[in-house]
Each structure stands twice: as C-alpha cells, then as structure tokens.
Amino acid sequence: MKRSPPILAAEQLTKHYPLKTAGFSRRSGIVRAVEDVSLTVLSGEVFGLVGESGCGKSTLGRVLLRLEAPTAGQVFFAGRNLGAFGSSQLKKFRREAQIIYQDPYSALNPRQKIGRLIEEPLSIHQVGTRRERLDRVHWLLDIVGLQPDHAQRYPHEFSGGQRQRIVIARALALNPKLLLADEPVSALDVSIQAQILNLLKGLRAEFGLTYIFISHDLSVIEHIADRVAVMYLGRLVEVGPKGKFYNQPIHPYSRALLSAAPIPDPTAQRNRVILTGDVPSAVNPPSGCAFHPRCPERRDICPTKVPTLRQISPGRWVSCHLR
C-alpha cells in the first residue's frame, strides 16, 4: 500500500508566552506551552491529539495553522514553509486550512444571520458572484443537515448541535484540504456528539478532508482517529496507529489515561493506574522527563535527562527512557 504524503509537518515546534504580572506581583518567567514538538499529518487521515486539560493541545493547533507564530521551530504545509509566508500567501493558505472551535456560540457573531456568517469567508476571498455565494450557502446548509431557509435566522435560534453544524458549514465554505477540530463535541450532549462525529466522518469521505482532531476524551478519539498522539505538559510522549495504541499503549502516561477511561459495561473490570501528585506547572516544569514526578515506573535517569521522541517499531513513537 502506497503511503500518503504528509500534508502538514512540524519540526521542533516550540511556543512560549511571557508570564504577565498584575498588581504588586513581581513574578516573572515564561509559560512553556509547547516544547520541541515534531509530527507529521498524512493527507486524508484523522490525526488525533489527546491529553489532559492544559497540556498545550489547543496552543499546538493554533501554531500549526499559523494563527500564532511559534517561538521556535517550523511548520510545513504541502512542503511549503509557513514561516516564510507573507500576508498574501497566508491569506491563500487560509483557504486550504480551517478550524472548528469548541464553543460554536462564541464562534458565531450573534448580530449576524447564519447565511451572512457562512458567506463571509467567500466574500473575503472574493469567490464567485453574490448569487453563486448564496447558492453555495444553501448547499452547505443542506450538506450539514440543516435547511436552506435557516440562513435567515440568528445563532441564538439554534441548539448547540445545530450551531456546531453551522460552524462546520462555514469551515467548509472555501473547500479546504485540512480541518483543525479543537474539542468540537465536548460542549454537546452525548447523543448530539455522536451525530456531529458521524457528520464529520461522512464529510471526510465526501470531500477528501484531512483532520487534526483535538480532544481530552479518549472514546471520541477512538471513534474518529486513524493515528493518536498523546501530549503531556507541552510535549508529545507517544504517537501511533489507533488500534495499536488502544490495545497496547507504551508510555506510562498513556496507560494511565486509558485505565481511567470509562467503560460502558458495569460488569467489565479494568486495572486502574493511579497517578500520584498534581500536574506540574508549565511555568516551572520538572527537570528531565516532565512526567517523572507522577510516573510509577520512574528510574534514576528520568529526573536528569529529557527523553527524545524516537521510533521503536514501524509507525510507533515514544518518549520514554524505559522503552
């Protein structure tokens, strides 16, 4: 089977923020949101990015799409270095890569009708005539399971699931190649989550889309992803195919995450991996392996040396001194 070429690649990507002080505080330093991340996203795949809240998933997503500039490292889209793009090139890139946000209500201007919100990207990029743009708006609403006459309504007139469908329609307006879905179902009821996930899977097949799917919910990632990357305190600790990851996780943190995931069977038994201590601060991360203060398998080398993300078998990468 021929391997798909990468549509997106990151090399040693880092994003730091200066620590802001307030009032009489004299605290200073930097927040290490993303630290030395390298990854590839293959054309046509769903790349799942999972980890605890605050681990840097959303920040990594914004940097990958050049919504924020990296502190260090490079991002390549279809072989082109995004860091070398000027404003006109970035505008063209926006047509090829779009984002679906977690909260659909805050992503929609409450003062504008739905039709105008979906048409806006087409107007900005001067796509088609006014009549052609309106026709595409109605077609997009139909594609995501809404009615064309919904274009005349305001965001507050829709349910959360319907608003997320509207956000998806707007993201598809420019016929992009890549969609970054940042926790797109976490704010929805479970039954609505399934509908949106199935919609995204159908759109992927119909439009040949590539997804970077960010979530803290392992069951959601298992349902939709082809490959899974686990993030901890700004770094990737494991990357691999979905089946192998869920059946045989390698990194101690991955095993702890999977052991904590609920099973929809009251009679099923699972050996829980209980982590001690709190998640360290990105302002003052631990030395060596960032996971070592909570790791049940830590060794003497763990606090002294940062492990590199290396390939230990075809398609499987792990950042751990013990593997």
Short mmCIF file of C-alpha atoms in Angstrom, two decimals:
data_model
loop_
_atom_site.label_atom_id
_atom_site.label_comp_id
_atom_site.label_asym_id
_atom_site.label_seq_id
_atom_site.Cartn_x
_atom_site.Cartn_y
_atom_site.Cartn_z
CA MET A 1 0.00 0.00 0.00
CA LYS A 2 1.38 3.37 -1.04
CA ARG A 3 1.92 5.77 1.86
CA SER A 4 0.12 9.10 1.62
CA PRO A 5 2.40 12.16 1.54
CA PRO A 6 2.27 14.42 4.60
CA ILE A 7 0.01 17.42 4.19
CA LEU A 8 1.38 19.04 7.37
CA ALA A 9 4.69 18.62 9.18
CA ALA A 10 6.11 20.29 12.28
CA GLU A 11 9.79 20.31 13.19
CA GLN A 12 10.88 21.07 16.78
CA LEU A 13 7.93 23.37 17.31
CA THR A 14 8.05 25.49 20.47
CA LYS A 15 5.69 28.12 21.83
CA HIS A 16 6.46 30.17 24.95
CA TYR A 17 4.46 33.02 26.47
CA PRO A 18 5.87 35.69 28.79
CA LEU A 19 4.35 35.43 32.25
CA LYS A 20 2.27 38.55 32.81
CA THR A 21 2.39 40.25 36.19
CA ALA A 22 -0.52 42.03 37.82
CA GLY A 23 -0.82 44.45 40.73
CA PHE A 24 2.06 44.22 43.18
CA SER A 25 3.21 40.84 41.87
CA ARG A 26 6.87 40.71 40.86
CA ARG A 27 6.61 37.24 39.38
CA SER A 28 8.33 36.76 36.05
CA GLY A 29 9.21 33.96 33.69
CA ILE A 30 7.71 32.15 30.73
CA VAL A 31 4.90 29.67 30.16
CA ARG A 32 6.24 26.71 28.17
CA ALA A 33 3.01 25.85 26.38
CA VAL A 34 4.57 23.75 23.58
CA GLU A 35 8.06 22.31 23.79
CA ASP A 36 10.05 20.75 20.92
CA VAL A 37 7.15 19.05 19.09
CA SER A 38 7.78 17.25 15.78
CA LEU A 39 4.97 15.48 13.94
CA THR A 40 3.54 14.70 10.51
CA VAL A 41 -0.08 14.60 9.40
CA LEU A 42 -0.74 12.45 6.34
CA SER A 43 -3.09 13.55 3.59
CA GLY A 44 -6.58 12.12 4.10
CA GLU A 45 -6.09 10.88 7.68
CA VAL A 46 -7.61 11.86 11.01
CA PHE A 47 -4.75 12.70 13.38
CA GLY A 48 -6.00 12.59 16.96
CA LEU A 49 -4.30 14.72 19.61
CA VAL A 50 -5.21 13.81 23.19
CA GLY A 51 -4.12 14.79 26.69
CA GLU A 52 -5.25 16.39 29.95
CA SER A 53 -6.64 19.91 30.01
CA GLY A 54 -3.83 22.46 29.98
CA CYS A 55 -1.28 20.21 28.30
CA GLY A 56 -0.92 22.52 25.26
CA LYS A 57 -3.14 20.78 22.69
CA SER A 58 -5.07 23.87 21.59
CA THR A 59 -1.94 26.03 21.56
CA LEU A 60 -0.21 23.48 19.34
CA GLY A 61 -3.20 23.52 17.00
CA ARG A 62 -3.15 27.31 16.68
CA VAL A 63 0.58 27.33 15.98
CA LEU A 64 0.22 24.56 13.38
CA LEU A 65 -2.30 26.73 11.50
CA ARG A 66 -0.17 29.86 11.96
CA LEU A 67 -2.88 31.56 14.00
CA GLU A 68 0.02 32.20 16.36
CA ALA A 69 3.68 32.43 15.46
CA PRO A 70 5.96 29.80 17.03
CA THR A 71 8.77 30.79 19.37
CA ALA A 72 10.99 28.28 17.57
CA GLY A 73 10.65 25.53 15.00
CA GLN A 74 8.97 25.30 11.62
CA VAL A 75 5.66 24.19 10.13
CA PHE A 76 5.34 22.93 6.56
CA PHE A 77 2.07 22.69 4.66
CA ALA A 78 2.24 20.61 1.48
CA GLY A 79 6.01 21.08 1.57
CA ARG A 80 5.85 24.88 1.94
CA ASN A 81 7.33 26.62 4.99
CA LEU A 82 4.55 28.65 6.64
CA GLY A 83 7.14 30.78 8.43
CA ALA A 84 8.28 32.19 5.09
CA PHE A 85 4.77 33.22 4.03
CA GLY A 86 3.89 36.86 3.60
CA SER A 87 0.40 38.25 4.25
CA SER A 88 -0.91 37.42 0.75
CA GLN A 89 0.43 33.86 0.95
CA LEU A 90 -1.08 33.40 4.40
CA LYS A 91 -4.44 34.56 3.06
CA LYS A 92 -4.27 31.88 0.36
CA PHE A 93 -3.28 29.33 3.00
CA ARG A 94 -6.44 30.20 4.97
CA ARG A 95 -8.47 28.81 2.08
CA GLU A 96 -6.76 25.45 2.47
CA ALA A 97 -6.82 25.12 6.28
CA GLN A 98 -9.78 25.97 8.51
CA ILE A 99 -10.69 25.48 12.17
CA ILE A 100 -13.75 24.23 14.06
CA TYR A 101 -13.85 25.67 17.58
CA GLN A 102 -15.05 24.09 20.81
CA ASP A 103 -17.82 26.59 21.58
CA PRO A 104 -19.97 27.19 18.49
CA TYR A 105 -21.91 30.03 20.09
CA SER A 106 -18.85 32.18 20.80
CA ALA A 107 -17.55 31.40 17.28
CA LEU A 108 -20.64 32.98 15.70
CA ASN A 109 -21.46 36.70 15.67
CA PRO A 110 -24.86 36.93 17.42
CA ARG A 111 -25.74 40.07 15.45
CA GLN A 112 -25.47 38.44 12.03
CA LYS A 113 -27.74 35.95 10.33
CA ILE A 114 -26.45 32.47 9.62
CA GLY A 115 -26.39 32.98 5.86
CA ARG A 116 -24.15 36.00 6.21
CA LEU A 117 -21.81 34.18 8.60
CA ILE A 118 -21.32 31.29 6.19
CA GLU A 119 -20.96 33.60 3.21
CA GLU A 120 -18.35 35.81 4.90
CA PRO A 121 -15.26 33.70 4.01
CA LEU A 122 -16.43 33.57 0.40
CA SER A 123 -16.78 37.36 0.33
CA ILE A 124 -13.37 37.93 1.94
CA HIS A 125 -11.68 35.73 -0.65
CA GLN A 126 -13.85 37.13 -3.48
CA VAL A 127 -15.21 33.75 -4.51
CA GLY A 128 -17.98 33.83 -7.12
CA THR A 129 -20.82 36.28 -7.64
CA ARG A 130 -23.34 37.22 -4.99
CA ARG A 131 -25.85 34.72 -6.44
CA GLU A 132 -23.23 31.95 -6.55
CA ARG A 133 -22.23 32.61 -2.96
CA LEU A 134 -25.84 32.42 -1.77
CA ASP A 135 -26.34 29.18 -3.69
CA ARG A 136 -23.25 27.72 -2.02
CA VAL A 137 -24.50 28.82 1.42
CA HIS A 138 -27.78 26.97 0.85
CA TRP A 139 -25.90 23.91 -0.44
CA LEU A 140 -23.58 23.89 2.58
CA LEU A 141 -26.53 24.11 4.98
CA ASP A 142 -28.06 21.10 3.27
CA ILE A 143 -24.75 19.20 3.42
CA VAL A 144 -24.54 19.58 7.22
CA GLY A 145 -28.17 18.59 7.77
CA LEU A 146 -29.89 21.98 8.01
CA GLN A 147 -32.49 23.72 5.86
CA PRO A 148 -31.72 26.49 3.32
CA ASP A 149 -34.23 28.81 4.99
CA HIS A 150 -32.16 28.61 8.19
CA ALA A 151 -29.88 31.16 6.51
CA GLN A 152 -32.32 33.88 7.61
CA ARG A 153 -32.09 33.04 11.32
CA TYR A 154 -29.73 34.21 14.07
CA PRO A 155 -27.37 31.95 16.10
CA HIS A 156 -29.49 32.14 19.28
CA GLU A 157 -32.37 30.48 17.44
CA PHE A 158 -30.47 27.19 17.15
CA SER A 159 -29.50 24.43 19.56
CA GLY A 160 -25.86 23.71 20.41
CA GLY A 161 -25.66 20.82 17.95
CA GLN A 162 -27.20 22.93 15.17
CA ARG A 163 -24.76 25.77 15.86
CA GLN A 164 -21.86 23.35 15.56
CA ARG A 165 -23.24 22.24 12.19
CA ILE A 166 -23.28 25.90 11.14
CA VAL A 167 -19.64 26.30 12.21
CA ILE A 168 -18.74 23.21 10.18
CA ALA A 169 -20.59 24.60 7.15
CA ARG A 170 -18.63 27.85 7.41
CA ALA A 171 -15.34 25.93 7.73
CA LEU A 172 -16.20 24.07 4.51
CA ALA A 173 -17.16 27.20 2.58
CA LEU A 174 -13.76 27.61 0.90
CA ASN A 175 -13.36 23.89 0.16
CA PRO A 176 -10.29 23.43 2.42
CA LYS A 177 -7.93 20.46 2.45
CA LEU A 178 -7.28 20.47 6.20
CA LEU A 179 -9.62 21.00 9.16
CA LEU A 180 -8.43 21.51 12.71
CA ALA A 181 -11.23 20.40 15.05
CA ASP A 182 -10.49 21.75 18.53
CA GLU A 183 -12.71 19.88 21.03
CA PRO A 184 -15.66 20.20 18.60
CA VAL A 185 -18.07 17.99 20.59
CA SER A 186 -17.02 18.50 24.22
CA ALA A 187 -19.73 21.11 24.85
CA LEU A 188 -22.52 18.93 23.42
CA ASP A 189 -24.77 16.22 24.85
CA VAL A 190 -23.60 12.66 24.26
CA SER A 191 -26.32 11.86 21.70
CA ILE A 192 -25.53 15.05 19.78
CA GLN A 193 -21.80 14.27 19.98
CA ALA A 194 -22.41 11.05 18.04
CA GLN A 195 -24.34 12.93 15.36
CA ILE A 196 -21.58 15.52 14.88
CA LEU A 197 -18.85 12.85 14.83
CA ASN A 198 -20.73 10.86 12.20
CA LEU A 199 -21.25 14.05 10.20
CA LEU A 200 -17.51 14.77 10.29
CA LYS A 201 -16.73 11.21 9.21
CA GLY A 202 -19.15 11.50 6.29
CA LEU A 203 -17.74 14.86 5.22
CA ARG A 204 -14.22 13.45 5.34
CA ALA A 205 -15.18 10.75 2.84
CA GLU A 206 -17.19 13.08 0.62
CA PHE A 207 -14.68 15.95 0.43
CA GLY A 208 -11.39 14.07 0.91
CA LEU A 209 -10.61 16.06 4.06
CA THR A 210 -7.70 15.72 6.47
CA TYR A 211 -8.46 16.31 10.16
CA ILE A 212 -6.36 17.23 13.15
CA PHE A 213 -8.79 16.28 15.89
CA ILE A 214 -8.07 17.63 19.39
CA SER A 215 -9.86 16.13 22.37
CA HIS A 216 -9.40 15.11 26.01
CA ASP A 217 -11.96 12.32 25.50
CA LEU A 218 -10.30 9.04 24.56
CA SER A 219 -13.59 7.48 23.43
CA VAL A 220 -14.12 10.30 20.93
CA ILE A 221 -10.59 9.90 19.56
CA GLU A 222 -11.07 6.13 19.31
CA HIS A 223 -14.24 6.65 17.26
CA ILE A 224 -12.80 9.00 14.68
CA ALA A 225 -8.98 8.95 14.57
CA ASP A 226 -6.57 6.91 12.44
CA ARG A 227 -3.49 7.80 14.46
CA VAL A 228 -3.20 9.05 18.02
CA ALA A 229 -0.68 11.44 19.57
CA VAL A 230 -0.57 11.83 23.37
CA MET A 231 0.58 15.15 24.80
CA TYR A 232 1.82 15.88 28.31
CA LEU A 233 2.95 19.29 29.56
CA GLY A 234 3.70 20.64 26.09
CA ARG A 235 5.49 17.56 24.71
CA LEU A 236 4.42 14.53 22.71
CA VAL A 237 5.01 11.34 24.68
CA GLU A 238 3.55 8.76 22.29
CA VAL A 239 2.39 8.59 18.67
CA GLY A 240 1.00 5.54 16.91
CA PRO A 241 -1.84 3.87 14.98
CA LYS A 242 -5.16 3.89 16.82
CA GLY A 243 -5.55 0.12 17.07
CA LYS A 244 -2.11 -0.49 18.49
CA PHE A 245 -2.36 2.47 20.85
CA TYR A 246 -5.64 1.37 22.41
CA ASN A 247 -4.70 -2.31 22.58
CA GLN A 248 -1.13 -1.89 23.78
CA PRO A 249 -0.16 1.61 24.98
CA ILE A 250 3.57 2.01 25.59
CA HIS A 251 4.17 5.16 27.63
CA PRO A 252 3.22 5.01 31.35
CA TYR A 253 1.14 8.17 30.95
CA SER A 254 -0.79 6.65 28.02
CA ARG A 255 -1.57 3.57 30.10
CA ALA A 256 -2.79 5.75 32.96
CA LEU A 257 -5.07 7.73 30.64
CA LEU A 258 -6.59 4.61 29.12
CA SER A 259 -7.08 2.98 32.50
CA ALA A 260 -9.11 5.99 33.65
CA ALA A 261 -11.42 6.00 30.62
CA PRO A 262 -14.94 4.80 31.50
CA ILE A 263 -16.23 1.52 30.04
CA PRO A 264 -19.93 1.32 29.03
CA ASP A 265 -20.27 -2.04 30.77
CA PRO A 266 -20.87 -2.23 34.56
CA THR A 267 -19.51 -5.79 34.72
CA ALA A 268 -16.22 -5.02 32.94
CA GLN A 269 -13.06 -4.94 35.01
CA ARG A 270 -10.08 -2.66 34.39
CA ASN A 271 -6.79 -2.34 36.24
CA ARG A 272 -6.57 1.33 37.19
CA VAL A 273 -3.20 3.07 37.11
CA ILE A 274 -3.40 5.65 39.90
CA LEU A 275 -1.10 8.64 39.39
CA THR A 276 0.14 10.44 42.48
CA GLY A 277 0.73 14.18 42.74
CA ASP A 278 -0.59 17.08 40.69
CA VAL A 279 0.07 18.08 37.10
CA PRO A 280 3.24 20.23 37.14
CA SER A 281 3.16 23.87 36.09
CA ALA A 282 4.20 24.87 32.57
CA VAL A 283 5.88 27.88 34.19
CA ASN A 284 8.24 25.71 36.22
CA PRO A 285 8.24 22.24 34.64
CA PRO A 286 10.19 19.37 36.24
CA SER A 287 13.70 18.64 35.08
CA GLY A 288 14.33 15.69 32.81
CA CYS A 289 11.18 13.84 31.85
CA ALA A 290 8.24 16.09 32.74
CA PHE A 291 6.18 13.05 33.75
CA HIS A 292 8.70 11.64 36.23
CA PRO A 293 7.17 13.13 39.44
CA ARG A 294 3.95 11.17 38.77
CA CYS A 295 5.37 8.13 36.97
CA PRO A 296 5.03 4.78 38.80
CA GLU A 297 7.97 3.39 36.78
CA ARG A 298 10.49 6.23 37.11
CA ARG A 299 14.22 5.47 37.30
CA ASP A 300 17.28 7.48 38.32
CA ILE A 301 17.79 8.80 34.77
CA CYS A 302 14.25 10.22 34.49
CA PRO A 303 14.77 13.46 36.54
CA THR A 304 18.10 14.23 34.88
CA LYS A 305 17.60 13.80 31.13
CA VAL A 306 14.79 14.74 28.73
CA PRO A 307 13.83 11.66 26.68
CA THR A 308 13.65 12.08 22.92
CA LEU A 309 10.65 11.02 20.86
CA ARG A 310 12.00 8.06 18.90
CA GLN A 311 10.59 5.32 16.72
CA ILE A 312 10.61 1.94 18.46
CA SER A 313 8.63 0.00 15.82
CA PRO A 314 7.07 0.84 12.44
CA GLY A 315 4.71 3.79 12.97
CA ARG A 316 5.12 3.84 16.77
CA TRP A 317 6.99 6.63 18.53
CA VAL A 318 7.54 7.07 22.25
CA SER A 319 9.38 9.49 24.53
CA CYS A 320 10.48 7.35 27.49
CA HIS A 321 13.84 6.24 28.89
CA LEU A 322 12.39 2.80 29.72
CA ARG A 323 11.33 1.91 26.20
#
